[in-house]
PDB file of C-alpha atoms in Angstrom:
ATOM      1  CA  UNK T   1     114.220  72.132 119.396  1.00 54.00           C
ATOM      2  CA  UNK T   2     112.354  74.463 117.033  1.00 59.00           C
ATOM      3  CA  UNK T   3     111.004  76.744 119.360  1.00 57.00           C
ATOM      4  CA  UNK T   4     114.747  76.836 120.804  1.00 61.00           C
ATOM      5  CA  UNK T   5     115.661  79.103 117.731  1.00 58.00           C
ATOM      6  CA  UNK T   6     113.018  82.193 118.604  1.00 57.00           C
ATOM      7  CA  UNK T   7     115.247  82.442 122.050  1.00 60.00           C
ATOM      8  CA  UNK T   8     118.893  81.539 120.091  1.00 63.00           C
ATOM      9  CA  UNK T   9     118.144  82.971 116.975  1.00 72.00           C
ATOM     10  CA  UNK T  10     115.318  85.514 116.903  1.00 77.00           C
ATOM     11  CA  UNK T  11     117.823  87.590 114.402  1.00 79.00           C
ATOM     12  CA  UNK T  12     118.153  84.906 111.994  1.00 83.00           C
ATOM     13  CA  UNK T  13     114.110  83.940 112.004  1.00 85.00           C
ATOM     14  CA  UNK T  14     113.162  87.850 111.258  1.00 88.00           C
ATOM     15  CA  UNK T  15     115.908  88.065 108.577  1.00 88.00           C
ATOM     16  CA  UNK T  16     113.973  85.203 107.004  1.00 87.00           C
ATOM     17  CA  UNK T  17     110.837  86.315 107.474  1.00 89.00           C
ATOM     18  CA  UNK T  18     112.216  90.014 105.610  1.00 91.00           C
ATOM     19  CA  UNK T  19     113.447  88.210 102.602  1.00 91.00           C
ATOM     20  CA  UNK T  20     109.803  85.712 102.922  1.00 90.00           C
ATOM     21  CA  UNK T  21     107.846  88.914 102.287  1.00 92.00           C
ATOM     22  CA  UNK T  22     110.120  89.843  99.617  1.00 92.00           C
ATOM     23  CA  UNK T  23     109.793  86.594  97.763  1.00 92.00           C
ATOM     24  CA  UNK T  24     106.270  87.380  98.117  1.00 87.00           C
ATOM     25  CA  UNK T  25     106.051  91.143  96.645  1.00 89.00           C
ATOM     26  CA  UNK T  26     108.117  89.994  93.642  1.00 92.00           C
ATOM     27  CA  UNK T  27     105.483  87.018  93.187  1.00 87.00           C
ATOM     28  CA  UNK T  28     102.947  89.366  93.342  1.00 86.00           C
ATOM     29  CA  UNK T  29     104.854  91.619  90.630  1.00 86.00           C
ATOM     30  CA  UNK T  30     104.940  88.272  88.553  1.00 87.00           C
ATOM     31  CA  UNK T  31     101.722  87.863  88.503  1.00 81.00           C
ATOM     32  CA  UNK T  32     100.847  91.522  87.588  1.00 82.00           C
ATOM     33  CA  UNK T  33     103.189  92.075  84.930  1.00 85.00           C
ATOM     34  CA  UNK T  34     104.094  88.581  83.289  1.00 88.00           C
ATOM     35  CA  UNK T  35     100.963  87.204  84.250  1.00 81.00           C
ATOM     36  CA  UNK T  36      98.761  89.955  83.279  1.00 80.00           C
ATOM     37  CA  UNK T  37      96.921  90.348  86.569  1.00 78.00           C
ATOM     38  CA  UNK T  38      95.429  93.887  87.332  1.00 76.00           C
ATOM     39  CA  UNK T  39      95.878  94.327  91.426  1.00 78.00           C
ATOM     40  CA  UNK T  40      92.316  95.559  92.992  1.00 78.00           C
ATOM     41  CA  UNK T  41      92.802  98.087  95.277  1.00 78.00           C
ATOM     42  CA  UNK T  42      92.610  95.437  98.603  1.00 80.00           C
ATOM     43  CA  UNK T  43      95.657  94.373  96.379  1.00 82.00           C
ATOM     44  CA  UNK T  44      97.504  96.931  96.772  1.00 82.00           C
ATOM     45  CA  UNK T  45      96.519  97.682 100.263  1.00 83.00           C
ATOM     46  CA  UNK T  46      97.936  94.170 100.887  1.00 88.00           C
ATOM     47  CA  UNK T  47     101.141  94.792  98.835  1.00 87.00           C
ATOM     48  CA  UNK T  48     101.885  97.831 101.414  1.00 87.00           C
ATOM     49  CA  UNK T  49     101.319  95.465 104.533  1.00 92.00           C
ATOM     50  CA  UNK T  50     103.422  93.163 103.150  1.00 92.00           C
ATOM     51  CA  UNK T  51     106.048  95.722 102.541  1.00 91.00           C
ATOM     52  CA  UNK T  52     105.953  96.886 106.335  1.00 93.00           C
ATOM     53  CA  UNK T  53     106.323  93.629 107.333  1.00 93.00           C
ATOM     54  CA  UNK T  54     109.106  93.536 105.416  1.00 93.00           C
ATOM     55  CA  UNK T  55     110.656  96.865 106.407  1.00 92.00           C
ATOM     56  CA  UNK T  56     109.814  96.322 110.260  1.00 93.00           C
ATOM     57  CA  UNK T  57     111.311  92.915 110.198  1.00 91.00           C
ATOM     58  CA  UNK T  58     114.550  94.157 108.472  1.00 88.00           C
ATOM     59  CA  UNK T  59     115.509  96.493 110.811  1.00 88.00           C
ATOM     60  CA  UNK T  60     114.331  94.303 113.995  1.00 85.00           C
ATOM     61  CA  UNK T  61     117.307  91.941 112.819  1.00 85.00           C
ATOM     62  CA  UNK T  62     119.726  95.285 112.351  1.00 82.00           C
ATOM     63  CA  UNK T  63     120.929  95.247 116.013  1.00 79.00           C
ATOM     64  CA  UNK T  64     120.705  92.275 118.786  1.00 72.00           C
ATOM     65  CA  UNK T  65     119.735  94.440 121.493  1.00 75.00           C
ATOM     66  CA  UNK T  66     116.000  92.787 123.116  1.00 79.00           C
ATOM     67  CA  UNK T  67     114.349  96.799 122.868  1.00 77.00           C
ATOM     68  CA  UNK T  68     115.674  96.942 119.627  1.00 80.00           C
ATOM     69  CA  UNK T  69     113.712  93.142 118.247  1.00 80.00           C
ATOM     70  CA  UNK T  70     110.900  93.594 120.519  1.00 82.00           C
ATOM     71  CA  UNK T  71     109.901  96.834 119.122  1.00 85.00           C
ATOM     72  CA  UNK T  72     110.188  96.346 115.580  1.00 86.00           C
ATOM     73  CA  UNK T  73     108.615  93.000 116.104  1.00 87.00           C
ATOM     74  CA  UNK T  74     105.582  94.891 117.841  1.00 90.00           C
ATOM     75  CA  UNK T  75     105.182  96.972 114.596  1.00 92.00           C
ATOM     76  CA  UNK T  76     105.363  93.974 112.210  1.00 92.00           C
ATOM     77  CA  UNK T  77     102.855  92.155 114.233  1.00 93.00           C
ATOM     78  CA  UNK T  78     100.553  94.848 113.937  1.00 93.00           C
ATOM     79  CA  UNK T  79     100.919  95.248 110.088  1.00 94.00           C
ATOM     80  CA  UNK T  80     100.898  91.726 109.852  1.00 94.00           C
ATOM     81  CA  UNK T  81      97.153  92.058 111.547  1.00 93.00           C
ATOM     82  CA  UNK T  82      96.316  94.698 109.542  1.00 91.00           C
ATOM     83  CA  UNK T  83      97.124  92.572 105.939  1.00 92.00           C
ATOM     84  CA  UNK T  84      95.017  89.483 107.391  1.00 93.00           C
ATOM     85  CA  UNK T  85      91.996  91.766 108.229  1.00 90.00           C
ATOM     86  CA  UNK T  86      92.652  93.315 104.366  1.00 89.00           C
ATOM     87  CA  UNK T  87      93.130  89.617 103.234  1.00 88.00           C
ATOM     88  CA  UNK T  88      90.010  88.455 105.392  1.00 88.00           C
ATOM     89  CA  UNK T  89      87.924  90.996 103.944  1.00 85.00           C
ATOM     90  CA  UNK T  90      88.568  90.381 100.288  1.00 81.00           C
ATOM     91  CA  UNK T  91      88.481  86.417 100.746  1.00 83.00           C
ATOM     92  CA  UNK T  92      85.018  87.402 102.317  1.00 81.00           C
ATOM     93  CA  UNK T  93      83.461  89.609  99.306  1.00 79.00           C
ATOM     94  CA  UNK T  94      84.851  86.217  96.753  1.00 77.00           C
ATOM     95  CA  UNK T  95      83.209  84.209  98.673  1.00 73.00           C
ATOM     96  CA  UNK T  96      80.039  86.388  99.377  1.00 70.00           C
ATOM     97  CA  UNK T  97      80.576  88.702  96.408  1.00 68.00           C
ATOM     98  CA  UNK T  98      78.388  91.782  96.646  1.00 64.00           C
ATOM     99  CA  UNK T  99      74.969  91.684  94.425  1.00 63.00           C
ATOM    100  CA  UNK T 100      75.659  94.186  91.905  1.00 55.00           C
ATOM    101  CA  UNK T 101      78.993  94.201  91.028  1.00 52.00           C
ATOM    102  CA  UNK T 102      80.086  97.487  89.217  1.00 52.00           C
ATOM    103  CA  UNK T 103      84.043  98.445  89.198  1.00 49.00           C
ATOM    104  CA  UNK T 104      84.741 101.369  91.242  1.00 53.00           C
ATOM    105  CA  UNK T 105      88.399 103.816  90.818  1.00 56.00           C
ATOM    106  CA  UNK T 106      91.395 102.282  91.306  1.00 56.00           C
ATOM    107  CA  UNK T 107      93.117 102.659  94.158  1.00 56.00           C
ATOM    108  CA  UNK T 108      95.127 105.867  93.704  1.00 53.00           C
ATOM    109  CA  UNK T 109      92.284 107.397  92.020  1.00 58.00           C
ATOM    110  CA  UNK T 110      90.514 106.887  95.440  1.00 59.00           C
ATOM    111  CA  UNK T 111      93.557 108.435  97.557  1.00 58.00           C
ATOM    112  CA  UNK T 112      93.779 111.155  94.869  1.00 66.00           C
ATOM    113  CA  UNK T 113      90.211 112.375  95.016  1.00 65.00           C
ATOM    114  CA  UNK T 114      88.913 111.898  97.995  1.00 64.00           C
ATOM    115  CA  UNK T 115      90.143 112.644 101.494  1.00 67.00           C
ATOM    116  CA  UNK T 116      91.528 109.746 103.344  1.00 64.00           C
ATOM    117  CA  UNK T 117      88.580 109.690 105.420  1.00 65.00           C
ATOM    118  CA  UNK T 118      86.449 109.055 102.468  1.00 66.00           C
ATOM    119  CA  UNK T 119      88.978 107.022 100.422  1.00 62.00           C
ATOM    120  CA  UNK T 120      89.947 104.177 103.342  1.00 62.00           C
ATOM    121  CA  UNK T 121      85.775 103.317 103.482  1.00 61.00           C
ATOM    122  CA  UNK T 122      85.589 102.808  99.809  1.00 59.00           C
ATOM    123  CA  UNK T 123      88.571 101.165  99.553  1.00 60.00           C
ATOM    124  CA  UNK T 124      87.256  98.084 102.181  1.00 57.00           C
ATOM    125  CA  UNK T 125      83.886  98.211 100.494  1.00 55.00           C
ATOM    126  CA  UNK T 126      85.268  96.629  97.574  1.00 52.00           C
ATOM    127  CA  UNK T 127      84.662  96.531  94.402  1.00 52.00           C
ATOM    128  CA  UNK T 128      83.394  94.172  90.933  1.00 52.00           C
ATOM    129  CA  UNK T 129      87.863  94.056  91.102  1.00 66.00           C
ATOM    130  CA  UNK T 130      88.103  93.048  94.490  1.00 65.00           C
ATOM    131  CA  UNK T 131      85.247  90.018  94.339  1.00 65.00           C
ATOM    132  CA  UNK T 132      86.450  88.571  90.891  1.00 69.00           C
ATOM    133  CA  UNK T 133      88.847  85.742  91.562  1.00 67.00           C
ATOM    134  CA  UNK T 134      91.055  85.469  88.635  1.00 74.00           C
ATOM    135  CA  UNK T 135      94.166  82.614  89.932  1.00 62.00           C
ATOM    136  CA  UNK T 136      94.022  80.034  91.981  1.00 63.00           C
ATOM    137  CA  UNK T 137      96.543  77.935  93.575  1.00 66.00           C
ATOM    138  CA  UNK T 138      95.073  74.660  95.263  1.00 74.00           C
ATOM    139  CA  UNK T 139      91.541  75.863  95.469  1.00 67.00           C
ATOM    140  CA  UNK T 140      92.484  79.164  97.263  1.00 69.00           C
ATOM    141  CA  UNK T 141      92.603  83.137  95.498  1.00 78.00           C
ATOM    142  CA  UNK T 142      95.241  85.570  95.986  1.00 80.00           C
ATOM    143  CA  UNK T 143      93.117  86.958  98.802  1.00 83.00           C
ATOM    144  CA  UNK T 144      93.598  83.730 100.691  1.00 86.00           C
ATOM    145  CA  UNK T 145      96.832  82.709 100.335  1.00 85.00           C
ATOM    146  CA  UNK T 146      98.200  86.522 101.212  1.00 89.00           C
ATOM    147  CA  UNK T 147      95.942  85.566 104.698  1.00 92.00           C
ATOM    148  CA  UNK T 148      97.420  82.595 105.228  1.00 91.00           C
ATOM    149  CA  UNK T 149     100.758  84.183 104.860  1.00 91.00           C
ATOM    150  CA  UNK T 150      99.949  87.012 107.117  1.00 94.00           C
ATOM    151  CA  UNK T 151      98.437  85.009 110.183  1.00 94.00           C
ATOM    152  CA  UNK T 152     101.790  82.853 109.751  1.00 92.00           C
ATOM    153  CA  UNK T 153     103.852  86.033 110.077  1.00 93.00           C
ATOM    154  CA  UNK T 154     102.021  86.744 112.847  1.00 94.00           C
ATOM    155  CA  UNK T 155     102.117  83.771 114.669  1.00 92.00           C
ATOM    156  CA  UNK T 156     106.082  83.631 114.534  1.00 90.00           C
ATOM    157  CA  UNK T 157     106.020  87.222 115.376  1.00 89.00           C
ATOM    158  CA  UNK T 158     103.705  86.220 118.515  1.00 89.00           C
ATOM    159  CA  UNK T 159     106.084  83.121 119.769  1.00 86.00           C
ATOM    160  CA  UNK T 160     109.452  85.573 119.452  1.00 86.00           C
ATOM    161  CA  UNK T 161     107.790  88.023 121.951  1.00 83.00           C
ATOM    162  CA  UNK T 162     107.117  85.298 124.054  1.00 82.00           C
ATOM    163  CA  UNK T 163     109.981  83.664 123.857  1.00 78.00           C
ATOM    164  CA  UNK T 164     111.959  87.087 124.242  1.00 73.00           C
ATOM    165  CA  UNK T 165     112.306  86.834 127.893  1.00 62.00           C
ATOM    166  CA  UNK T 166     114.881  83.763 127.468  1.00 56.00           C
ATOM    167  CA  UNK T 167     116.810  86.341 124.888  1.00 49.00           C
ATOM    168  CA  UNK T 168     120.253  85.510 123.801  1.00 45.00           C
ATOM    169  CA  UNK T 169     122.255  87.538 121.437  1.00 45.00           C
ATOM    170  CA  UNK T 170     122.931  85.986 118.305  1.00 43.00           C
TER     171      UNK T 170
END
């Protein structure tokens, strides 16, 4: 019956998935400015995944037309891959934090400094920031809660496309 609603409804399941990411970036904004929480720069690496899952998700449910979902979706699932790697990585250096941990630039003063090239390395070696775990929700960081959320958004993303063969317009 569930699974009925990716081939009825795949509009109405990436519309919810848009405003899902959103609830999450203004969470995330919470945190950083009532909270107090300083965003490493995996953080904000995160925060742009989690916007492009947002933006390619909006504008798959724009139009009904299959090209229109599938392709959009594609995108999504792929920056939905890309945040769980970034989320992966971080949970990895908290859990495995590196031996001498010194705080490197923040993330803009990487991308402002260096040349991408330089800037995307340092940015996944982490940092003192990026290892500290500073709030926890049921035993699990930021880090690993933004993974879960990310492999979730993926997985939907992965049973629409297979479900879009049996595509009815909403």
């Amino acid at each position: 019956m569930i699974l009925d609603w990716f081939t009825t409804a795949p509009r109405r399941i990436l519309a919810l998935m848009c405003l899902a990411c959103i609830g999450l970036l203004a969470f995330g904004l919470y945190l950083q400015h009532v909270v107090g929480l300083e965003p490493c720069p995996m953080c904000i690496v995160q925060r742009y995944a989690l916007v492009l899952v947002a933006v390619f998700t909006g504008l798959a449910c724009a139009r009904g037309s299959k090209g229109w979902i599938t392709s959009w979706s594609v995108l999504a699932l792929l920056a939905s891959g890309f945040g769980a790697f970034t989320a992966a990585r971080q949970s990895w250096l908290q859990w495995y934090p590196p031996e001498f941990a010194m705080c490197g630039r923040d993330f803009y003063g990487m991308i402002e400094n260096y040349s991408i090239s330089r800037a995307i390395p340092m940015i996944f070696r982490g940092s003192g920031d990026c290892a500290a775990v500073d709030w926890t929700f049921l035993g699990g960081s930021i880090a690993n809660w933004s993974f879960v959320c990310f492999v979730g958004f993926a997985l939907l993303l992965l049973v629409l496309l297979a479900r879009s063969r049996r595509y009815v317009a909403d």
